[in-house]
Amino acid sequence: MTEARLATHALKVGAHLGEGPIWIDDALWFVDIKSKRIYRYDPAVNGCTRWDTPEYVGWVVPAAQGGLIAGFQSGPHRFDTRLARFERIATIDAHLPANRLNDACVDPSGRIWFGTMDNDEAASSGLLYRWDGAQVETMATEPVVITNGPAIPPSDDRLYHVDTLGRRVIRHAIGTDGALDAGEVFLTFDADDGYPDGAVCDAAGGVWLGFYGGWEARRYAPDGTLTQRIRFPVANVTKVALGGADGLTAWATTARQGLDTTALAAQPLAGDLFTFRVDVPAAPLHRAR
């Protein structure tokens, strides 16, 4: 078994459901989905800015024309940070008002890939979508309860899609026409592992996963070999982001959701932001068109 390193506490947040960390230019952005908040953390000055949002928010990504795109419950919105203003630019799952957007990535062509899920984590209503700035397409039609990822390596030839409650990661080939194949099971996990959560790819095509209820984050090589483990003092590790000046610093969001009073007393740092160093740098940042 690969020897585990330890994560370091970076920022007190106390997020109910911290998620979606992403390094953009010189700062880390992340969200607290259930508290309806977007955060920008600048580690150079240890400063953090917060925006409240009108809906559940699953992610933010940078836009090619400047600014950010935020994944709200109803669909992607333009986010003007200076005016704290949000403008909806697409509608998702209007026929499923209990659904929300959960996790996302941007491919080298500037398309946003994202998943939806039942906010109550009960109905199998989560699907994988792709948005190119003009059109929303359904990309994977097998519904699941909680979608996570998606993650695309720099080669842009495959996509990793996490079925969290199914405790598995599905790998799809991306065709030259941008379509996905039927996919194959890339990784499966046992109850002792916790639940695979958010996914992100590094510069070598490795896949980092957070483990909800698993107390750690892990990196898997493209052939599925476990290459790095990071242990946390909190159970619910949601997602890893890679960045910093050399691309070798990682941050991870965590969550208080699902922890009772006894568990919270034993995990006073639950919901906070953590950091650690990695062996393989971040993949290039792509901006949504």
PDB file of C-alpha atoms in Angstrom:
ATOM      1  CA  MET A   1       0.000   0.000   0.000  1.00  0.00           C
ATOM      2  CA  THR A   2       1.299   3.459  -0.884  1.00  0.00           C
ATOM      3  CA  GLU A   3       2.393   5.324   2.247  1.00  0.00           C
ATOM      4  CA  ALA A   4       0.042   8.160   3.132  1.00  0.00           C
ATOM      5  CA  ARG A   5       1.162  11.741   3.667  1.00  0.00           C
ATOM      6  CA  LEU A   6      -0.724  14.201   5.863  1.00  0.00           C
ATOM      7  CA  ALA A   7      -2.682  17.259   4.737  1.00  0.00           C
ATOM      8  CA  THR A   8      -2.119  20.613   6.454  1.00  0.00           C
ATOM      9  CA  HIS A   9      -4.911  22.892   7.610  1.00  0.00           C
ATOM     10  CA  ALA A  10      -5.045  26.014   5.386  1.00  0.00           C
ATOM     11  CA  LEU A  11      -8.190  28.032   6.136  1.00  0.00           C
ATOM     12  CA  LYS A  12     -11.076  28.012   8.585  1.00  0.00           C
ATOM     13  CA  VAL A  13     -14.293  27.817   6.569  1.00  0.00           C
ATOM     14  CA  GLY A  14     -16.722  25.499   8.361  1.00  0.00           C
ATOM     15  CA  ALA A  15     -18.437  24.718   5.054  1.00  0.00           C
ATOM     16  CA  HIS A  16     -21.568  22.629   5.160  1.00  0.00           C
ATOM     17  CA  LEU A  17     -20.621  21.169   1.780  1.00  0.00           C
ATOM     18  CA  GLY A  18     -17.323  22.591   0.521  1.00  0.00           C
ATOM     19  CA  GLU A  19     -16.755  21.709  -3.137  1.00  0.00           C
ATOM     20  CA  GLY A  20     -15.454  22.706  -6.555  1.00  0.00           C
ATOM     21  CA  PRO A  21     -11.929  23.992  -5.753  1.00  0.00           C
ATOM     22  CA  ILE A  22     -10.085  25.372  -8.768  1.00  0.00           C
ATOM     23  CA  TRP A  23      -6.855  27.371  -9.059  1.00  0.00           C
ATOM     24  CA  ILE A  24      -7.429  30.364 -11.347  1.00  0.00           C
ATOM     25  CA  ASP A  25      -4.405  32.581 -12.079  1.00  0.00           C
ATOM     26  CA  ASP A  26      -3.234  33.477  -8.573  1.00  0.00           C
ATOM     27  CA  ALA A  27      -5.971  32.294  -6.218  1.00  0.00           C
ATOM     28  CA  LEU A  28      -8.093  29.333  -5.216  1.00  0.00           C
ATOM     29  CA  TRP A  29     -11.823  29.497  -5.843  1.00  0.00           C
ATOM     30  CA  PHE A  30     -14.302  27.106  -4.224  1.00  0.00           C
ATOM     31  CA  VAL A  31     -17.938  26.923  -3.123  1.00  0.00           C
ATOM     32  CA  ASP A  32     -20.096  25.875  -0.206  1.00  0.00           C
ATOM     33  CA  ILE A  33     -23.007  24.341  -2.084  1.00  0.00           C
ATOM     34  CA  LYS A  34     -25.575  24.098   0.695  1.00  0.00           C
ATOM     35  CA  SER A  35     -24.711  27.479   2.243  1.00  0.00           C
ATOM     36  CA  LYS A  36     -24.941  29.149  -1.214  1.00  0.00           C
ATOM     37  CA  ARG A  37     -21.508  30.750  -1.138  1.00  0.00           C
ATOM     38  CA  ILE A  38     -18.557  31.306  -3.470  1.00  0.00           C
ATOM     39  CA  TYR A  39     -15.074  31.871  -2.012  1.00  0.00           C
ATOM     40  CA  ARG A  40     -11.801  33.255  -3.368  1.00  0.00           C
ATOM     41  CA  TYR A  41      -8.750  32.419  -1.266  1.00  0.00           C
ATOM     42  CA  ASP A  42      -5.399  34.158  -1.826  1.00  0.00           C
ATOM     43  CA  PRO A  43      -2.741  32.111  -0.005  1.00  0.00           C
ATOM     44  CA  ALA A  44      -0.074  34.787  -0.586  1.00  0.00           C
ATOM     45  CA  VAL A  45      -1.806  37.065   1.923  1.00  0.00           C
ATOM     46  CA  ASN A  46      -3.989  34.415   3.597  1.00  0.00           C
ATOM     47  CA  GLY A  47      -7.017  36.450   2.573  1.00  0.00           C
ATOM     48  CA  CYS A  48     -10.474  35.174   1.693  1.00  0.00           C
ATOM     49  CA  THR A  49     -13.409  36.902  -0.040  1.00  0.00           C
ATOM     50  CA  ARG A  50     -16.965  35.543  -0.017  1.00  0.00           C
ATOM     51  CA  TRP A  51     -19.988  36.070  -2.243  1.00  0.00           C
ATOM     52  CA  ASP A  52     -23.493  34.882  -1.315  1.00  0.00           C
ATOM     53  CA  THR A  53     -25.474  33.332  -4.165  1.00  0.00           C
ATOM     54  CA  PRO A  54     -29.241  33.188  -4.822  1.00  0.00           C
ATOM     55  CA  GLU A  55     -29.214  29.438  -5.547  1.00  0.00           C
ATOM     56  CA  TYR A  56     -27.222  26.326  -4.693  1.00  0.00           C
ATOM     57  CA  VAL A  57     -23.898  26.670  -6.515  1.00  0.00           C
ATOM     58  CA  GLY A  58     -21.779  23.665  -7.485  1.00  0.00           C
ATOM     59  CA  TRP A  59     -18.769  25.208  -9.221  1.00  0.00           C
ATOM     60  CA  VAL A  60     -17.050  28.182 -10.824  1.00  0.00           C
ATOM     61  CA  VAL A  61     -14.779  28.141 -13.890  1.00  0.00           C
ATOM     62  CA  PRO A  62     -12.951  30.949 -15.709  1.00  0.00           C
ATOM     63  CA  ALA A  63     -14.450  32.367 -18.897  1.00  0.00           C
ATOM     64  CA  ALA A  64     -12.443  33.059 -22.044  1.00  0.00           C
ATOM     65  CA  GLN A  65     -13.944  36.553 -22.320  1.00  0.00           C
ATOM     66  CA  GLY A  66     -13.016  37.307 -18.713  1.00  0.00           C
ATOM     67  CA  GLY A  67     -14.821  36.788 -15.451  1.00  0.00           C
ATOM     68  CA  LEU A  68     -16.323  33.531 -14.259  1.00  0.00           C
ATOM     69  CA  ILE A  69     -19.110  31.097 -15.056  1.00  0.00           C
ATOM     70  CA  ALA A  70     -20.913  29.716 -11.992  1.00  0.00           C
ATOM     71  CA  GLY A  71     -22.914  26.480 -12.000  1.00  0.00           C
ATOM     72  CA  PHE A  72     -26.155  27.304 -10.196  1.00  0.00           C
ATOM     73  CA  GLN A  73     -29.034  24.946  -9.489  1.00  0.00           C
ATOM     74  CA  SER A  74     -30.963  26.222 -12.517  1.00  0.00           C
ATOM     75  CA  GLY A  75     -27.978  26.337 -14.895  1.00  0.00           C
ATOM     76  CA  PRO A  76     -24.753  28.205 -15.756  1.00  0.00           C
ATOM     77  CA  HIS A  77     -24.617  31.913 -14.866  1.00  0.00           C
ATOM     78  CA  ARG A  78     -22.157  34.668 -15.707  1.00  0.00           C
ATOM     79  CA  PHE A  79     -20.619  35.931 -12.475  1.00  0.00           C
ATOM     80  CA  ASP A  80     -19.471  39.549 -12.257  1.00  0.00           C
ATOM     81  CA  THR A  81     -17.291  39.584  -9.145  1.00  0.00           C
ATOM     82  CA  ARG A  82     -17.037  43.389  -8.974  1.00  0.00           C
ATOM     83  CA  LEU A  83     -20.789  43.922  -8.940  1.00  0.00           C
ATOM     84  CA  ALA A  84     -21.646  40.597  -7.260  1.00  0.00           C
ATOM     85  CA  ARG A  85     -24.095  40.071 -10.097  1.00  0.00           C
ATOM     86  CA  PHE A  86     -25.243  36.798 -11.665  1.00  0.00           C
ATOM     87  CA  GLU A  87     -26.834  36.372 -15.094  1.00  0.00           C
ATOM     88  CA  ARG A  88     -28.293  33.055 -16.213  1.00  0.00           C
ATOM     89  CA  ILE A  89     -27.100  31.977 -19.657  1.00  0.00           C
ATOM     90  CA  ALA A  90     -28.540  28.457 -19.901  1.00  0.00           C
ATOM     91  CA  THR A  91     -31.266  26.431 -18.186  1.00  0.00           C
ATOM     92  CA  ILE A  92     -30.717  22.833 -17.075  1.00  0.00           C
ATOM     93  CA  ASP A  93     -33.287  20.255 -15.906  1.00  0.00           C
ATOM     94  CA  ALA A  94     -36.198  22.700 -15.787  1.00  0.00           C
ATOM     95  CA  HIS A  95     -38.504  19.661 -15.557  1.00  0.00           C
ATOM     96  CA  LEU A  96     -36.649  18.443 -12.450  1.00  0.00           C
ATOM     97  CA  PRO A  97     -36.851  21.277  -9.889  1.00  0.00           C
ATOM     98  CA  ALA A  98     -35.229  19.132  -7.179  1.00  0.00           C
ATOM     99  CA  ASN A  99     -32.073  18.689  -9.291  1.00  0.00           C
ATOM    100  CA  ARG A 100     -28.973  20.885  -9.109  1.00  0.00           C
ATOM    101  CA  LEU A 101     -25.580  21.133 -10.809  1.00  0.00           C
ATOM    102  CA  ASN A 102     -22.801  19.435  -8.840  1.00  0.00           C
ATOM    103  CA  ASP A 103     -19.312  19.296 -10.422  1.00  0.00           C
ATOM    104  CA  ALA A 104     -17.621  20.440 -13.627  1.00  0.00           C
ATOM    105  CA  CYS A 105     -14.491  20.816 -15.743  1.00  0.00           C
ATOM    106  CA  VAL A 106     -13.516  22.677 -18.919  1.00  0.00           C
ATOM    107  CA  ASP A 107     -11.930  20.865 -21.857  1.00  0.00           C
ATOM    108  CA  PRO A 108      -9.213  22.286 -24.167  1.00  0.00           C
ATOM    109  CA  SER A 109     -11.920  23.436 -26.606  1.00  0.00           C
ATOM    110  CA  GLY A 110     -13.523  25.589 -23.925  1.00  0.00           C
ATOM    111  CA  ARG A 111     -16.593  23.407 -23.409  1.00  0.00           C
ATOM    112  CA  ILE A 112     -17.917  22.916 -19.865  1.00  0.00           C
ATOM    113  CA  TRP A 113     -18.715  19.334 -18.864  1.00  0.00           C
ATOM    114  CA  PHE A 114     -20.876  19.032 -15.746  1.00  0.00           C
ATOM    115  CA  GLY A 115     -23.169  16.685 -13.878  1.00  0.00           C
ATOM    116  CA  THR A 116     -26.549  17.108 -12.261  1.00  0.00           C
ATOM    117  CA  MET A 117     -28.019  15.345  -9.249  1.00  0.00           C
ATOM    118  CA  ASP A 118     -31.004  15.179  -6.929  1.00  0.00           C
ATOM    119  CA  ASN A 119     -30.383  17.716  -4.161  1.00  0.00           C
ATOM    120  CA  ASP A 120     -31.835  15.275  -1.616  1.00  0.00           C
ATOM    121  CA  GLU A 121     -29.438  12.545  -2.825  1.00  0.00           C
ATOM    122  CA  ALA A 122     -32.267  10.046  -3.258  1.00  0.00           C
ATOM    123  CA  ALA A 123     -33.513   9.958  -6.861  1.00  0.00           C
ATOM    124  CA  SER A 124     -31.498   8.578  -9.794  1.00  0.00           C
ATOM    125  CA  SER A 125     -31.903  11.780 -11.795  1.00  0.00           C
ATOM    126  CA  GLY A 126     -28.262  12.800 -12.310  1.00  0.00           C
ATOM    127  CA  LEU A 127     -26.869  13.001 -15.843  1.00  0.00           C
ATOM    128  CA  LEU A 128     -23.730  14.280 -17.553  1.00  0.00           C
ATOM    129  CA  TYR A 129     -24.000  17.341 -19.796  1.00  0.00           C
ATOM    130  CA  ARG A 130     -21.768  19.443 -22.031  1.00  0.00           C
ATOM    131  CA  TRP A 131     -22.228  23.131 -22.795  1.00  0.00           C
ATOM    132  CA  ASP A 132     -20.279  24.903 -25.525  1.00  0.00           C
ATOM    133  CA  GLY A 133     -21.491  28.407 -24.748  1.00  0.00           C
ATOM    134  CA  ALA A 134     -24.479  28.078 -27.057  1.00  0.00           C
ATOM    135  CA  GLN A 135     -25.939  24.575 -26.792  1.00  0.00           C
ATOM    136  CA  VAL A 136     -26.451  22.102 -23.946  1.00  0.00           C
ATOM    137  CA  GLU A 137     -26.026  18.430 -24.864  1.00  0.00           C
ATOM    138  CA  THR A 138     -26.751  15.308 -22.812  1.00  0.00           C
ATOM    139  CA  MET A 139     -23.533  13.266 -22.913  1.00  0.00           C
ATOM    140  CA  ALA A 140     -24.181  10.231 -20.685  1.00  0.00           C
ATOM    141  CA  THR A 141     -27.694   8.861 -20.417  1.00  0.00           C
ATOM    142  CA  GLU A 142     -27.340   6.324 -17.579  1.00  0.00           C
ATOM    143  CA  PRO A 143     -28.830   8.222 -14.604  1.00  0.00           C
ATOM    144  CA  VAL A 144     -27.191   8.077 -11.183  1.00  0.00           C
ATOM    145  CA  VAL A 145     -28.019   9.634  -7.813  1.00  0.00           C
ATOM    146  CA  ILE A 146     -24.805  11.662  -7.320  1.00  0.00           C
ATOM    147  CA  THR A 147     -22.596  12.613 -10.264  1.00  0.00           C
ATOM    148  CA  ASN A 148     -19.025  13.777  -9.649  1.00  0.00           C
ATOM    149  CA  GLY A 149     -16.067  14.679 -11.749  1.00  0.00           C
ATOM    150  CA  PRO A 150     -16.125  14.957 -14.643  1.00  0.00           C
ATOM    151  CA  ALA A 151     -12.368  15.154 -15.241  1.00  0.00           C
ATOM    152  CA  ILE A 152     -10.504  15.308 -18.569  1.00  0.00           C
ATOM    153  CA  PRO A 153      -6.715  14.780 -18.908  1.00  0.00           C
ATOM    154  CA  PRO A 154      -4.522  17.080 -21.048  1.00  0.00           C
ATOM    155  CA  SER A 155      -4.624  14.510 -23.865  1.00  0.00           C
ATOM    156  CA  ASP A 156      -8.347  15.345 -24.219  1.00  0.00           C
ATOM    157  CA  ASP A 157      -9.104  11.786 -25.345  1.00  0.00           C
ATOM    158  CA  ARG A 158     -10.980  10.467 -22.330  1.00  0.00           C
ATOM    159  CA  LEU A 159     -13.319  11.563 -19.567  1.00  0.00           C
ATOM    160  CA  TYR A 160     -13.615  10.267 -16.004  1.00  0.00           C
ATOM    161  CA  HIS A 161     -17.136  10.310 -14.570  1.00  0.00           C
ATOM    162  CA  VAL A 162     -17.774   9.430 -10.907  1.00  0.00           C
ATOM    163  CA  ASP A 163     -20.853   7.532  -9.740  1.00  0.00           C
ATOM    164  CA  THR A 164     -20.454   8.398  -6.065  1.00  0.00           C
ATOM    165  CA  LEU A 165     -23.090   6.170  -4.453  1.00  0.00           C
ATOM    166  CA  GLY A 166     -22.173   3.354  -6.844  1.00  0.00           C
ATOM    167  CA  ARG A 167     -18.578   3.676  -5.566  1.00  0.00           C
ATOM    168  CA  ARG A 168     -17.112   3.580  -9.047  1.00  0.00           C
ATOM    169  CA  VAL A 169     -15.340   5.739 -11.624  1.00  0.00           C
ATOM    170  CA  ILE A 170     -16.326   5.302 -15.268  1.00  0.00           C
ATOM    171  CA  ARG A 171     -13.849   6.116 -18.035  1.00  0.00           C
ATOM    172  CA  HIS A 172     -15.199   7.188 -21.419  1.00  0.00           C
ATOM    173  CA  ALA A 173     -13.225   7.631 -24.632  1.00  0.00           C
ATOM    174  CA  ILE A 174     -13.872  10.985 -26.323  1.00  0.00           C
ATOM    175  CA  GLY A 175     -14.162  10.598 -30.079  1.00  0.00           C
ATOM    176  CA  THR A 176     -12.829  13.025 -32.656  1.00  0.00           C
ATOM    177  CA  ASP A 177     -16.409  14.274 -33.028  1.00  0.00           C
ATOM    178  CA  GLY A 178     -16.574  15.015 -29.278  1.00  0.00           C
ATOM    179  CA  ALA A 179     -18.965  12.136 -28.520  1.00  0.00           C
ATOM    180  CA  LEU A 180     -18.417   9.711 -25.637  1.00  0.00           C
ATOM    181  CA  ASP A 181     -18.292   5.947 -26.008  1.00  0.00           C
ATOM    182  CA  ALA A 182     -20.327   3.724 -23.683  1.00  0.00           C
ATOM    183  CA  GLY A 183     -17.545   3.789 -21.102  1.00  0.00           C
ATOM    184  CA  GLU A 184     -15.851   1.204 -18.946  1.00  0.00           C
ATOM    185  CA  VAL A 185     -15.364   0.848 -15.209  1.00  0.00           C
ATOM    186  CA  PHE A 186     -11.990   2.377 -14.334  1.00  0.00           C
ATOM    187  CA  LEU A 187     -12.050   2.033 -10.536  1.00  0.00           C
ATOM    188  CA  THR A 188     -14.344   0.494  -7.925  1.00  0.00           C
ATOM    189  CA  PHE A 189     -14.254   0.901  -4.151  1.00  0.00           C
ATOM    190  CA  ASP A 190     -15.382  -0.866  -0.998  1.00  0.00           C
ATOM    191  CA  ALA A 191     -17.356   0.542   1.925  1.00  0.00           C
ATOM    192  CA  ASP A 192     -14.122   0.991   3.903  1.00  0.00           C
ATOM    193  CA  ASP A 193     -12.872   3.420   1.253  1.00  0.00           C
ATOM    194  CA  GLY A 194     -15.770   5.826   1.687  1.00  0.00           C
ATOM    195  CA  TYR A 195     -17.412   7.331  -1.374  1.00  0.00           C
ATOM    196  CA  PRO A 196     -15.408   8.639  -4.352  1.00  0.00           C
ATOM    197  CA  ASP A 197     -16.209  12.321  -4.733  1.00  0.00           C
ATOM    198  CA  GLY A 198     -14.792  15.105  -6.915  1.00  0.00           C
ATOM    199  CA  ALA A 199     -12.159  14.257  -9.528  1.00  0.00           C
ATOM    200  CA  VAL A 200      -9.434  16.272 -11.276  1.00  0.00           C
ATOM    201  CA  CYS A 201      -6.639  15.303 -13.691  1.00  0.00           C
ATOM    202  CA  ASP A 202      -3.013  16.430 -13.437  1.00  0.00           C
ATOM    203  CA  ALA A 203      -0.423  17.133 -16.147  1.00  0.00           C
ATOM    204  CA  ALA A 204       0.433  13.424 -16.555  1.00  0.00           C
ATOM    205  CA  GLY A 205      -3.185  12.333 -16.857  1.00  0.00           C
ATOM    206  CA  GLY A 206      -3.358  11.039 -13.288  1.00  0.00           C
ATOM    207  CA  VAL A 207      -6.696  11.283 -11.491  1.00  0.00           C
ATOM    208  CA  TRP A 208      -7.073  12.787  -8.015  1.00  0.00           C
ATOM    209  CA  LEU A 209     -10.176  11.767  -6.052  1.00  0.00           C
ATOM    210  CA  GLY A 210     -11.549  13.025  -2.766  1.00  0.00           C
ATOM    211  CA  PHE A 211     -13.239  10.404  -0.583  1.00  0.00           C
ATOM    212  CA  TYR A 212     -16.372  11.354   1.311  1.00  0.00           C
ATOM    213  CA  GLY A 213     -16.360   9.434   4.572  1.00  0.00           C
ATOM    214  CA  GLY A 214     -12.920   8.090   3.651  1.00  0.00           C
ATOM    215  CA  TRP A 215     -10.614  10.563   5.457  1.00  0.00           C
ATOM    216  CA  GLU A 216      -8.318  10.955   2.462  1.00  0.00           C
ATOM    217  CA  ALA A 217      -7.567  11.965  -1.126  1.00  0.00           C
ATOM    218  CA  ARG A 218      -5.830   9.661  -3.611  1.00  0.00           C
ATOM    219  CA  ARG A 219      -4.078   9.891  -6.951  1.00  0.00           C
ATOM    220  CA  TYR A 220      -4.428   7.111  -9.526  1.00  0.00           C
ATOM    221  CA  ALA A 221      -2.215   6.749 -12.608  1.00  0.00           C
ATOM    222  CA  PRO A 222      -3.909   6.375 -16.025  1.00  0.00           C
ATOM    223  CA  ASP A 223      -3.547   2.576 -15.692  1.00  0.00           C
ATOM    224  CA  GLY A 224      -5.442   2.632 -12.367  1.00  0.00           C
ATOM    225  CA  THR A 225      -2.396   2.209 -10.091  1.00  0.00           C
ATOM    226  CA  LEU A 226      -2.652   4.040  -6.754  1.00  0.00           C
ATOM    227  CA  THR A 227       0.363   6.379  -6.597  1.00  0.00           C
ATOM    228  CA  GLN A 228      -0.296   8.835  -3.761  1.00  0.00           C
ATOM    229  CA  ARG A 229      -2.479   9.008  -0.645  1.00  0.00           C
ATOM    230  CA  ILE A 230      -3.139  12.021   1.584  1.00  0.00           C
ATOM    231  CA  ARG A 231      -4.749  11.554   4.999  1.00  0.00           C
ATOM    232  CA  PHE A 232      -6.953  14.219   6.628  1.00  0.00           C
ATOM    233  CA  PRO A 233      -8.127  14.883  10.192  1.00  0.00           C
ATOM    234  CA  VAL A 234     -11.703  15.065   8.835  1.00  0.00           C
ATOM    235  CA  ALA A 235     -13.815  12.354   7.229  1.00  0.00           C
ATOM    236  CA  ASN A 236     -15.494  14.108   4.327  1.00  0.00           C
ATOM    237  CA  VAL A 237     -12.913  15.079   1.696  1.00  0.00           C
ATOM    238  CA  THR A 238     -14.769  16.356  -1.353  1.00  0.00           C
ATOM    239  CA  LYS A 239     -12.363  17.495  -4.089  1.00  0.00           C
ATOM    240  CA  VAL A 240      -8.728  18.412  -4.825  1.00  0.00           C
ATOM    241  CA  ALA A 241      -7.408  21.361  -6.854  1.00  0.00           C
ATOM    242  CA  LEU A 242      -3.833  21.681  -8.133  1.00  0.00           C
ATOM    243  CA  GLY A 243      -2.013  24.955  -8.702  1.00  0.00           C
ATOM    244  CA  GLY A 244       0.254  27.504  -7.101  1.00  0.00           C
ATOM    245  CA  ALA A 245       3.342  29.089  -8.630  1.00  0.00           C
ATOM    246  CA  ASP A 246       4.866  25.732  -9.627  1.00  0.00           C
ATOM    247  CA  GLY A 247       1.641  23.768 -10.026  1.00  0.00           C
ATOM    248  CA  LEU A 248       2.693  21.395  -7.244  1.00  0.00           C
ATOM    249  CA  THR A 249       0.512  22.695  -4.430  1.00  0.00           C
ATOM    250  CA  ALA A 250      -2.837  21.049  -3.827  1.00  0.00           C
ATOM    251  CA  TRP A 251      -5.861  22.236  -1.891  1.00  0.00           C
ATOM    252  CA  ALA A 252      -8.841  20.167  -0.825  1.00  0.00           C
ATOM    253  CA  THR A 253     -12.327  21.138   0.252  1.00  0.00           C
ATOM    254  CA  THR A 254     -14.173  19.226   2.976  1.00  0.00           C
ATOM    255  CA  ALA A 255     -17.695  19.046   4.393  1.00  0.00           C
ATOM    256  CA  ARG A 256     -19.616  19.005   7.659  1.00  0.00           C
ATOM    257  CA  GLN A 257     -22.701  17.561   5.986  1.00  0.00           C
ATOM    258  CA  GLY A 258     -23.812  14.254   7.459  1.00  0.00           C
ATOM    259  CA  LEU A 259     -21.778  14.573  10.667  1.00  0.00           C
ATOM    260  CA  ASP A 260     -23.706  14.380  13.929  1.00  0.00           C
ATOM    261  CA  THR A 261     -22.861  16.306  17.095  1.00  0.00           C
ATOM    262  CA  THR A 262     -20.449  13.648  18.319  1.00  0.00           C
ATOM    263  CA  ALA A 263     -18.616  13.495  14.983  1.00  0.00           C
ATOM    264  CA  LEU A 264     -18.372  17.277  14.753  1.00  0.00           C
ATOM    265  CA  ALA A 265     -16.903  17.442  18.247  1.00  0.00           C
ATOM    266  CA  ALA A 266     -14.263  14.918  17.181  1.00  0.00           C
ATOM    267  CA  GLN A 267     -13.639  16.751  13.883  1.00  0.00           C
ATOM    268  CA  PRO A 268     -13.508  20.486  14.708  1.00  0.00           C
ATOM    269  CA  LEU A 269     -11.837  21.215  11.345  1.00  0.00           C
ATOM    270  CA  ALA A 270     -14.602  19.598   9.268  1.00  0.00           C
ATOM    271  CA  GLY A 271     -15.652  21.868   6.417  1.00  0.00           C
ATOM    272  CA  ASP A 272     -12.299  23.667   6.291  1.00  0.00           C
ATOM    273  CA  LEU A 273      -9.748  24.006   3.498  1.00  0.00           C
ATOM    274  CA  PHE A 274      -6.563  21.888   3.529  1.00  0.00           C
ATOM    275  CA  THR A 275      -3.341  21.873   1.532  1.00  0.00           C
ATOM    276  CA  PHE A 276      -0.499  19.507   0.623  1.00  0.00           C
ATOM    277  CA  ARG A 277       2.275  19.101  -1.944  1.00  0.00           C
ATOM    278  CA  VAL A 278       2.083  16.727  -4.899  1.00  0.00           C
ATOM    279  CA  ASP A 279       4.601  14.972  -7.148  1.00  0.00           C
ATOM    280  CA  VAL A 280       2.990  15.775 -10.521  1.00  0.00           C
ATOM    281  CA  PRO A 281       1.992  19.360 -11.413  1.00  0.00           C
ATOM    282  CA  ALA A 282      -1.383  20.735 -12.396  1.00  0.00           C
ATOM    283  CA  ALA A 283      -2.715  20.359 -15.915  1.00  0.00           C
ATOM    284  CA  PRO A 284      -3.115  23.555 -17.984  1.00  0.00           C
ATOM    285  CA  LEU A 285      -6.065  25.734 -17.062  1.00  0.00           C
ATOM    286  CA  HIS A 286      -8.780  25.985 -19.727  1.00  0.00           C
ATOM    287  CA  ARG A 287     -11.306  28.809 -19.955  1.00  0.00           C
ATOM    288  CA  ALA A 288     -14.937  28.384 -20.957  1.00  0.00           C
ATOM    289  CA  ARG A 289     -15.941  29.886 -24.265  1.00  0.00           C
TER     290      ARG A 289
END
